[in-house]
Coordinates of C-alpha atoms and ligand atoms in Angstrom, one line a residue:
M1 CA 13.1 -12.1 18.7
R2 CA 13.6 -8.9 16.7
I3 CA 10.3 -7.8 15.3
V4 CA 9.4 -4.8 13.1
M5 CA 5.7 -3.9 13.7
K6 CA 3.7 -1.6 11.6
F7 CA 0.5 0.1 12.7
G8 CA -1.7 2.1 10.3
G9 CA -5.2 2.9 9.1
V10 CA -8.1 2.3 11.5
S11 CA -5.7 0.8 14.1
V12 CA -4.5 4.4 14.7
K13 CA -7.7 6.3 13.9
D14 CA -8.0 8.0 17.3
G15 CA -6.4 8.2 20.8
K16 CA -8.2 5.2 22.1
N17 CA -6.9 3.0 19.3
I18 CA -3.4 4.5 19.5
L19 CA -3.2 3.7 23.2
H20 CA -4.5 0.1 22.5
C21 CA -1.7 -0.3 19.9
A22 CA 0.9 1.0 22.3
N23 CA -0.2 -1.5 24.8
L24 CA 0.3 -4.2 22.2
V25 CA 3.8 -3.0 21.7
K26 CA 4.3 -3.1 25.5
K27 CA 3.0 -6.6 25.7
F28 CA 5.3 -7.9 23.0
S29 CA 8.3 -5.9 24.0
E30 CA 9.0 -8.1 26.9
G31 CA 11.9 -10.3 25.8
N32 CA 11.8 -9.0 22.2
E33 CA 13.5 -6.1 20.4
I34 CA 10.8 -4.1 18.7
V35 CA 10.9 -1.4 16.0
V36 CA 7.6 0.3 15.4
V37 CA 6.5 1.8 12.1
V38 CA 3.5 4.1 12.0
S39 CA 1.5 5.5 9.1
A40 CA -0.6 8.6 9.4
M41 CA -3.8 8.7 11.4
S42 CA -6.5 7.3 9.1
G43 CA -7.8 9.8 6.6
V44 CA -5.0 12.2 7.2
T45 CA -2.9 11.4 4.1
D46 CA -6.0 11.9 1.8
S47 CA -6.9 15.2 3.4
L48 CA -3.3 16.5 3.1
I49 CA -3.3 15.6 -0.6
K50 CA -6.6 17.4 -1.0
A51 CA -5.4 20.4 0.9
A52 CA -2.2 20.7 -1.2
N53 CA -4.1 20.6 -4.4
K54 CA -6.8 23.0 -3.2
C55 CA -4.2 25.5 -2.0
C56 CA -2.6 25.4 -5.5
S57 CA -5.8 25.7 -7.5
E58 CA -8.0 28.0 -5.3
P59 CA -5.8 29.7 -2.8
S60 CA -7.6 30.9 0.3
A61 CA -6.0 31.9 3.6
G62 CA -9.3 31.1 5.3
Y63 CA -9.3 27.6 4.0
I64 CA -5.7 27.0 5.3
K65 CA -6.7 28.3 8.8
M66 CA -9.6 26.0 8.8
F67 CA -7.6 23.0 7.6
I68 CA -4.9 23.5 10.2
A69 CA -7.5 23.9 12.9
E70 CA -9.0 20.6 11.9
M71 CA -5.6 18.8 11.9
M72 CA -4.9 20.3 15.2
K73 CA -8.1 19.1 16.7
K74 CA -7.7 15.6 15.4
H75 CA -4.1 15.2 16.8
Y76 CA -4.7 17.0 20.0
E77 CA -7.7 14.8 20.8
A78 CA -5.5 11.8 20.2
I79 CA -2.8 13.1 22.5
E80 CA -5.3 14.0 25.1
Y81 CA -6.6 10.4 25.2
A82 CA -3.4 8.4 24.5
V83 CA -0.6 10.2 26.3
R84 CA -1.0 9.4 30.0
N85 CA 1.7 11.5 31.5
E86 CA 1.5 15.3 31.9
E87 CA 5.2 16.0 31.3
V88 CA 5.4 13.8 28.2
K89 CA 2.1 15.3 27.0
A90 CA 3.4 18.9 27.2
K91 CA 6.4 17.9 25.1
V92 CA 4.5 16.2 22.4
I93 CA 2.0 19.1 22.3
S94 CA 4.7 21.5 21.5
A95 CA 6.3 19.2 18.9
T96 CA 2.8 19.0 17.3
E97 CA 2.4 22.7 17.3
R98 CA 5.8 23.2 15.6
L99 CA 4.9 20.7 12.9
L100 CA 1.5 22.3 12.3
D101 CA 3.1 25.7 12.1
E102 CA 5.5 24.4 9.5
L103 CA 2.6 22.8 7.6
E104 CA 0.7 26.1 7.6
K105 CA 3.6 27.9 6.1
V106 CA 4.2 25.4 3.4
L107 CA 0.5 25.5 2.4
L108 CA 0.6 29.3 2.3
G109 CA 3.7 29.0 0.1
I110 CA 1.9 26.8 -2.3
S111 CA -1.0 29.1 -2.5
Y112 CA 1.3 32.1 -3.2
L113 CA 3.2 30.2 -5.9
G114 CA 0.1 28.6 -7.4
E115 CA 2.3 25.6 -8.2
L116 CA 2.5 22.2 -6.6
T117 CA 5.5 20.1 -7.6
R118 CA 5.8 16.4 -6.8
R119 CA 8.5 17.3 -4.4
S120 CA 6.4 19.8 -2.5
E121 CA 3.5 17.4 -2.5
D122 CA 5.7 14.7 -0.9
Y123 CA 6.8 17.3 1.7
I124 CA 3.2 18.1 2.5
V125 CA 1.9 14.5 2.7
S126 CA 4.8 13.6 5.0
F127 CA 3.2 15.6 7.8
G128 CA 0.7 12.8 8.4
E129 CA 3.4 10.4 9.5
R130 CA 5.6 13.1 11.0
L131 CA 2.7 14.1 13.3
L132 CA 1.8 10.6 14.4
A133 CA 5.2 9.1 15.1
P134 CA 6.0 11.5 18.1
I135 CA 2.5 10.9 19.4
F136 CA 2.8 7.1 19.3
S137 CA 6.3 7.3 20.8
A138 CA 5.0 9.6 23.6
T139 CA 2.2 7.2 24.3
L140 CA 4.7 4.4 24.7
L141 CA 6.8 6.6 27.1
S142 CA 3.7 7.4 29.1
I143 CA 2.9 3.7 29.7
G144 CA 6.5 3.0 30.7
V145 CA 8.1 1.8 27.5
D146 CA 11.3 3.7 26.6
S147 CA 10.9 5.0 23.1
V148 CA 12.2 7.5 20.6
A149 CA 10.5 8.9 17.4
L150 CA 12.4 9.1 14.1
T151 CA 11.5 10.1 10.6
G152 CA 12.3 7.7 7.8
G153 CA 15.3 9.9 6.9
D154 CA 16.5 9.8 10.5
A155 CA 16.3 6.1 10.4
G156 CA 18.5 6.0 7.3
I157 CA 15.9 5.4 4.6
L158 CA 17.6 7.2 1.8
T159 CA 15.9 7.2 -1.5
D160 CA 16.3 8.3 -5.1
K161 CA 14.6 11.5 -6.2
N162 CA 11.5 9.9 -7.8
Y163 CA 9.1 11.9 -5.7
G164 CA 5.8 10.2 -5.1
R165 CA 7.2 6.7 -5.7
A166 CA 10.8 6.8 -4.4
K167 CA 12.9 3.7 -4.0
P168 CA 15.7 3.1 -1.5
I169 CA 19.2 3.6 -2.9
P170 CA 21.9 0.9 -2.8
G171 CA 23.7 0.8 0.5
V172 CA 20.8 1.9 2.5
Y173 CA 20.7 -1.2 4.7
N174 CA 24.1 -0.3 6.2
T175 CA 22.9 3.2 6.9
I176 CA 19.8 2.0 8.6
K177 CA 21.6 -0.7 10.6
S178 CA 24.2 1.8 11.9
R179 CA 21.4 4.2 13.0
L180 CA 18.9 1.7 14.5
E181 CA 20.9 -1.2 15.8
P182 CA 22.5 0.8 18.7
L183 CA 19.0 1.9 19.8
L184 CA 17.9 -1.7 20.1
T185 CA 21.0 -3.3 21.5
I186 CA 22.6 -0.5 23.6
K187 CA 19.9 1.9 24.4
K188 CA 17.2 -0.8 24.6
T189 CA 14.6 1.6 23.4
V190 CA 11.7 1.2 21.0
P191 CA 12.2 3.4 17.9
V192 CA 9.0 4.6 16.4
V193 CA 9.7 5.4 12.7
T194 CA 7.4 7.3 10.3
G195 CA 6.3 4.9 7.6
F196 CA 5.9 5.9 4.0
I197 CA 8.6 8.6 3.9
G198 CA 12.3 8.7 3.2
A199 CA 14.8 11.4 2.3
T200 CA 17.1 12.1 -0.6
D201 CA 20.8 12.3 0.2
D202 CA 20.5 16.1 0.2
G203 CA 17.8 16.0 2.8
N204 CA 14.5 16.4 0.9
I205 CA 11.6 14.3 2.0
T206 CA 10.3 11.7 -0.4
T207 CA 7.5 9.2 -0.2
L208 CA 7.5 5.6 -1.2
G209 CA 4.0 5.5 -2.8
R210 CA 0.5 5.2 -1.3
G211 CA 0.4 2.5 1.4
G212 CA 4.1 2.8 1.7
S213 CA 4.4 2.2 5.5
D214 CA 4.3 -1.6 4.8
F215 CA 7.4 -1.0 2.6
T216 CA 9.1 1.0 5.3
A217 CA 8.6 -1.9 7.7
T218 CA 10.0 -4.5 5.4
I219 CA 13.0 -2.3 4.4
L220 CA 13.8 -1.8 8.1
A221 CA 13.4 -5.6 8.8
A222 CA 15.7 -6.5 6.0
A223 CA 18.3 -4.0 7.1
L224 CA 18.2 -5.1 10.7
D225 CA 17.9 -8.9 9.9
A226 CA 14.7 -9.0 11.9
D227 CA 13.1 -12.3 12.7
E228 CA 9.6 -11.2 11.6
V229 CA 7.6 -8.3 10.3
W230 CA 4.1 -7.9 11.8
L231 CA 1.7 -5.8 9.9
W232 CA -1.2 -4.9 12.2
K233 CA -4.5 -4.5 10.4
E234 CA -8.2 -4.6 11.3
V235 CA -8.8 -8.1 9.9
D236 CA -7.6 -11.5 11.0
G237 CA -5.4 -12.0 8.0
I238 CA -5.4 -12.4 4.3
M239 CA -8.7 -14.0 3.2
T240 CA -9.7 -16.3 0.3
C241 CA -11.6 -13.3 -1.0
D242 CA -12.9 -10.0 0.3
P243 CA -15.8 -11.0 2.6
K244 CA -17.6 -7.9 1.3
Y245 CA -18.0 -9.9 -2.0
V246 CA -18.0 -13.5 -0.7
P247 CA -19.5 -13.8 2.7
N248 CA -18.1 -17.3 3.4
A249 CA -14.5 -16.2 2.7
K250 CA -11.9 -17.7 5.1
V251 CA -8.6 -16.6 6.6
I252 CA -5.6 -18.2 4.9
P253 CA -3.1 -19.3 7.6
E254 CA 0.0 -19.4 5.3
I255 CA 0.7 -17.9 1.9
S256 CA 3.9 -17.6 -0.2
Y257 CA 5.5 -14.3 -1.0
Q258 CA 4.7 -14.8 -4.7
E259 CA 1.0 -15.5 -4.0
A260 CA 0.7 -12.5 -1.8
M261 CA 2.4 -10.3 -4.4
E262 CA 0.0 -11.4 -7.1
L263 CA -3.0 -10.7 -4.8
S264 CA -1.8 -7.2 -4.0
H265 CA -1.2 -6.5 -7.6
F266 CA -4.8 -7.5 -8.4
G267 CA -6.2 -5.0 -6.0
A268 CA -6.6 -7.2 -2.9
K269 CA -5.4 -4.2 -0.8
I270 CA -3.2 -6.4 1.4
L271 CA 0.1 -4.8 1.0
H272 CA 2.1 -2.1 -0.8
P273 CA 3.0 -3.8 -4.1
R274 CA 6.8 -3.6 -3.5
A275 CA 6.6 -4.4 0.2
L276 CA 7.7 -8.0 -0.1
E277 CA 10.8 -7.4 -2.1
P278 CA 13.2 -6.6 0.8
V279 CA 12.1 -9.5 3.0
M280 CA 11.8 -12.1 0.2
R281 CA 15.5 -12.0 -0.4
K282 CA 16.3 -12.5 3.3
N283 CA 13.5 -15.0 3.9
I284 CA 11.9 -12.9 6.7
P285 CA 8.3 -14.0 7.3
V286 CA 5.6 -11.3 7.3
R287 CA 2.7 -11.8 9.6
I288 CA -0.7 -10.0 9.1
K289 CA -2.3 -9.6 12.5
N290 CA -5.5 -8.1 13.8
T291 CA -5.1 -5.2 16.2
F292 CA -8.5 -6.1 17.6
N293 CA -7.9 -9.8 17.9
P294 CA -4.2 -9.9 18.8
D295 CA -4.1 -13.5 19.9
S296 CA -5.3 -14.9 16.6
P297 CA -2.3 -16.1 14.6
G298 CA -3.2 -14.2 11.5
T299 CA -1.7 -15.0 8.1
V300 CA 2.0 -15.7 7.7
I301 CA 3.5 -14.7 4.3
G302 CA 6.8 -16.5 3.8
S303 CA 8.7 -18.8 1.6
R304 CA 8.2 -21.7 4.0
T305 CA 4.9 -22.1 2.3
E306 CA 6.3 -21.8 -1.3
E307 CA 5.7 -25.5 -1.6
T308 CA 2.0 -25.5 -1.0
T309 CA -0.1 -27.4 -3.5
D310 CA -3.3 -25.3 -3.3
I311 CA -4.4 -24.9 -6.8
V312 CA -6.4 -21.8 -6.3
K313 CA -5.7 -20.2 -2.9
A314 CA -7.4 -16.8 -3.1
L315 CA -9.4 -14.6 -5.4
S316 CA -9.4 -10.9 -5.9
L317 CA -11.9 -8.7 -7.6
I318 CA -11.4 -5.2 -8.9
T319 CA -14.6 -3.5 -9.8
N320 CA -15.2 -0.5 -12.1
A321 CA -12.1 -0.9 -14.1
G322 CA -11.7 0.0 -17.8
I323 CA -10.0 -1.2 -20.9
V324 CA -8.1 0.8 -23.5
N325 CA -7.9 -1.1 -26.8
V326 CA -5.3 -0.3 -29.4
S327 CA -5.9 -2.0 -32.7
G328 CA -4.9 -1.8 -36.3
A329 CA -2.6 -3.3 -38.9
G330 CA 0.3 -2.3 -41.1
F331 CA 3.1 -1.2 -38.7
D332 CA 5.8 -2.6 -36.5
F333 CA 4.1 -4.4 -33.7
A334 CA 7.0 -4.3 -31.2
E335 CA 7.5 -0.6 -31.8
I336 CA 3.9 0.3 -31.1
M337 CA 3.9 -1.9 -28.0
S338 CA 6.9 -0.1 -26.6
E339 CA 5.5 3.3 -27.4
V340 CA 2.2 2.4 -25.7
F341 CA 3.9 1.3 -22.5
R342 CA 6.3 4.2 -22.5
R343 CA 3.3 6.6 -22.6
L344 CA 1.5 4.8 -19.9
A345 CA 4.5 4.8 -17.7
D346 CA 5.0 8.6 -18.3
E347 CA 1.4 9.1 -17.2
K348 CA 1.9 6.9 -14.2
V349 CA -1.0 4.7 -15.2
N350 CA -1.4 1.6 -13.1
V351 CA -1.7 -1.3 -15.6
I352 CA -3.7 -4.1 -14.1
M353 CA -3.6 -6.6 -17.0
V354 CA -2.7 -6.9 -20.7
A355 CA -3.9 -9.2 -23.4
Q356 CA -2.9 -9.2 -27.0
S357 CA -3.3 -10.9 -30.3
S358 CA -0.5 -10.3 -32.8
S359 CA -1.8 -11.5 -36.1
E360 CA -2.9 -7.9 -36.6
L361 CA -2.4 -5.7 -33.6
N362 CA -5.0 -5.8 -30.9
L363 CA -3.7 -4.8 -27.6
S364 CA -6.1 -4.6 -24.6
I365 CA -4.9 -2.9 -21.5
V366 CA -6.9 -3.0 -18.3
V367 CA -6.5 0.0 -16.0
D368 CA -8.0 1.3 -12.8
S369 CA -11.1 3.5 -13.4
R370 CA -9.1 6.4 -11.9
D371 CA -6.5 6.0 -14.7
L372 CA -8.8 5.3 -17.6
D373 CA -9.1 8.9 -18.9
K374 CA -5.4 9.5 -18.6
A375 CA -4.6 6.3 -20.4
Y376 CA -7.1 6.8 -23.1
K377 CA -6.1 10.4 -23.8
T378 CA -2.4 9.7 -24.1
L379 CA -2.9 6.6 -26.3
K380 CA -5.5 8.3 -28.4
K381 CA -2.7 10.5 -29.7
L382 CA -1.2 7.5 -31.4
E383 CA -4.3 7.2 -33.7
N384 CA -3.6 7.5 -37.4
G385 CA -4.8 5.8 -40.6
N386 CA -3.5 2.5 -39.3
I387 CA -4.1 2.6 -35.5
K388 CA -7.4 2.9 -33.7
V389 CA -7.8 3.5 -30.0
D390 CA -11.0 3.0 -28.1
K391 CA -12.1 2.3 -24.5
L392 CA -14.5 0.1 -22.7
L393 CA -16.0 1.1 -19.4
D394 CA -17.6 -0.7 -16.5
I395 CA -15.7 -4.0 -16.3
A396 CA -14.5 -6.1 -13.4
V397 CA -11.2 -8.0 -13.2
I398 CA -11.1 -11.3 -11.3
S399 CA -7.8 -12.9 -10.5
A400 CA -7.4 -16.4 -9.2
V401 CA -4.0 -16.9 -7.4
G402 CA -2.3 -20.1 -6.2
S403 CA 1.3 -21.4 -6.7
G404 CA -0.1 -24.9 -7.2
M405 CA -1.6 -23.8 -10.5
A406 CA 1.8 -24.1 -12.1
G407 CA 1.8 -27.5 -13.8
T408 CA -1.7 -28.5 -12.7
P409 CA -3.7 -29.2 -15.8
G410 CA -7.3 -28.1 -16.1
V411 CA -7.4 -25.1 -13.7
A412 CA -8.4 -22.6 -16.4
G413 CA -10.8 -25.2 -17.8
K414 CA -12.4 -25.6 -14.4
I415 CA -12.7 -21.8 -13.9
F416 CA -14.2 -21.1 -17.3
S417 CA -16.6 -24.0 -17.4
A418 CA -18.0 -22.9 -14.0
L419 CA -18.5 -19.4 -15.4
G420 CA -20.1 -20.9 -18.6
R421 CA -22.5 -23.0 -16.6
N422 CA -23.5 -19.9 -14.7
K423 CA -24.0 -17.9 -18.0
I424 CA -21.3 -15.4 -17.2
N425 CA -19.7 -14.0 -20.3
V426 CA -15.9 -13.6 -20.2
I427 CA -14.5 -10.5 -22.0
M428 CA -10.8 -11.1 -21.7
I429 CA -8.4 -13.6 -20.3
S430 CA -4.7 -13.5 -19.2
Q431 CA -2.3 -16.0 -17.7
S432 CA 1.4 -15.3 -17.4
C433 CA 4.0 -18.0 -17.8
S434 CA 4.7 -17.9 -14.0
E435 CA 1.3 -19.7 -13.8
F436 CA 0.6 -18.3 -10.4
N437 CA -2.6 -16.7 -11.5
V438 CA -5.3 -16.7 -14.0
S439 CA -7.1 -13.4 -14.5
F440 CA -10.1 -12.6 -16.5
V441 CA -12.5 -9.7 -17.2
V442 CA -16.2 -9.7 -17.1
D443 CA -18.9 -7.0 -17.2
N444 CA -18.9 -5.0 -14.0
K445 CA -22.5 -6.2 -13.2
D446 CA -21.2 -9.8 -13.3
G447 CA -18.1 -9.3 -11.1
V448 CA -19.5 -10.4 -7.7
S449 CA -21.3 -13.4 -9.1
A450 CA -18.2 -14.5 -11.1
V451 CA -16.0 -14.3 -8.0
R452 CA -18.6 -16.3 -6.0
V453 CA -18.9 -19.0 -8.7
V454 CA -15.1 -19.5 -8.7
H455 CA -14.8 -19.4 -4.9
D456 CA -17.5 -22.2 -4.7
E457 CA -16.0 -24.2 -7.6
F458 CA -12.6 -24.5 -5.7
K459 CA -14.4 -24.9 -2.4
L460 CA -12.4 -22.1 -0.8
G461 CA -15.1 -21.4 1.8
D462 CA -15.2 -25.0 3.1
Ligands
LIG501 N1 -0.2 7.3 5.0 C1 0.2 6.7 3.7 C2 -1.0 6.5 2.8 O1 -2.1 6.7 3.2 C3 1.0 5.5 3.9 C4 0.3 4.3 4.5 O2 -0.8 4.4 4.9 O3 1.0 3.3 4.5 O4 -0.8 6.1 1.7
MG502 MG1 -2.6 6.1 5.4

C-alpha cells in the first residue's frame, strides 16, 4: 500500500513522542510505501506567531535572544532524545542551528522595520515545520529507516500568493508526483515533508491556514494516488461528540466525507476545513488513528460510507460564539447581503452560520468569539437611517450532522421537542438544503446540556 501519514500536535510534543511516531513509521513501512507529513512541535506555531507580532509592536533584542534560546532548547532536547545515532545527530544539530540563525535574523528584521506583512508572517511561522521535518527524518535514519526531509515547496506544493490561507495552484499534482514518486519507487526512501507550508512559483513560503498539515497530507495523497491517508492524533477517532462535553460519547467507525466536512466546519477540530477536497475527488479514504493506541482501527472517512442511514451521526458544540445582527427595511436586500459578506470576507471573519428573514431584512450571522469585534466593527459602518447593526454575546452553536437526515422526516422535530421538554430555549436555527445538518444556537450557559439532550435523544452513546 501507499500511505501518506501525518503526525502533529501532542504526537510530536517532545523527543520521546517523536521517537515513538518514528517507530510507528518503521513498523508500517515494511511492505508499504510511506510518505510522512509533520506539523510543528506542539505549541511552536502559536509561539512563532506571538513572537512575530511582539517583534513588530515592541521590538527588543533581548526578547529575541530569549525566544531563540527557548526554541533551541525545545528542539535540542527533542534531538537529544529521539536521534539515536551520533553522526546523524551532529548533522541535524547543525541544520537546526542554521534554521534558528535564520529565524533570529528575520525577527530582528521585523523589529527594525516595525512592520509585519502576511508574507513575512508566513515565512516566520514556517520555521515550526521546517525545524521538525529534519528532526523527524533524522530520527527515522537513526532507527534504520532510510529517509529524506523536504519542505512543502521542495515536494512541489506550489500555491497562489494568498499568504496565510494559500491554495495549491492548478497542475500541482504533476509537480508533486514528479518530485516524490522517484523517492518512493526508485530510492525507496521515506520522504518527511513539512506540513502546512507551500511556496509560490517565485519561491516565497506560504501557509495553507491553521491546521494545514492535514491538507498537505491529502494534497500529497491525491497527487501520488495513495491508497490511504492516515492522520495520527491522540484520540481513537472521530467521536459522536467531544467527550469533554458528553462523557458517554463513542468513536464512530465510519463516516462520509460530507459528514466529516460538516463536523469540521462546526468546530469539531477534526480536520483542516479543506483537507478532504483533494481526496474526495479521488476516493482516497482518510483514517484517523491514535498514536498512543495504534492497533485500534480508528475512524475511516470515505465515500464507501456515503450510503449510511444514520440520521444523526455526530454532534458538535462551539461555545462562546457571538451573533451580529443586521436589520432594517427600505433597501435592496440582495445588495446589502452581498455588501455584508464582502466585508466579512475582507476581514477574514470565520462565519459559522447564517439565518435570515427577508420580509424586512433581518440577517443573523454567527461568528467565532475571536472574530466578533472585527465583524461588528466592519458591519457597524453600514448603519444609516434604514439599517441597524447590533451584536449578541455568549451564545453556543450546536450542530447535528448525519447524511441520513436528508429525506428523513421529523429529525428537526425530534431535536427541538427534546430541547423543549428540557426547557432549553433556542435562539436561532439553520438547516441547509443539503440536509446533512441541523444547527441551532442557544445561550452559552445551556450549550452543554443542549448537546447532551440531543445526544441522548438519538441514543448516540448506546
Ligand atoms: N503547525 C500548524 C498549526 O499549528 C499546522 C498544523 O498544525 O497542522 O496550525
Ligand atoms: Mg501545530
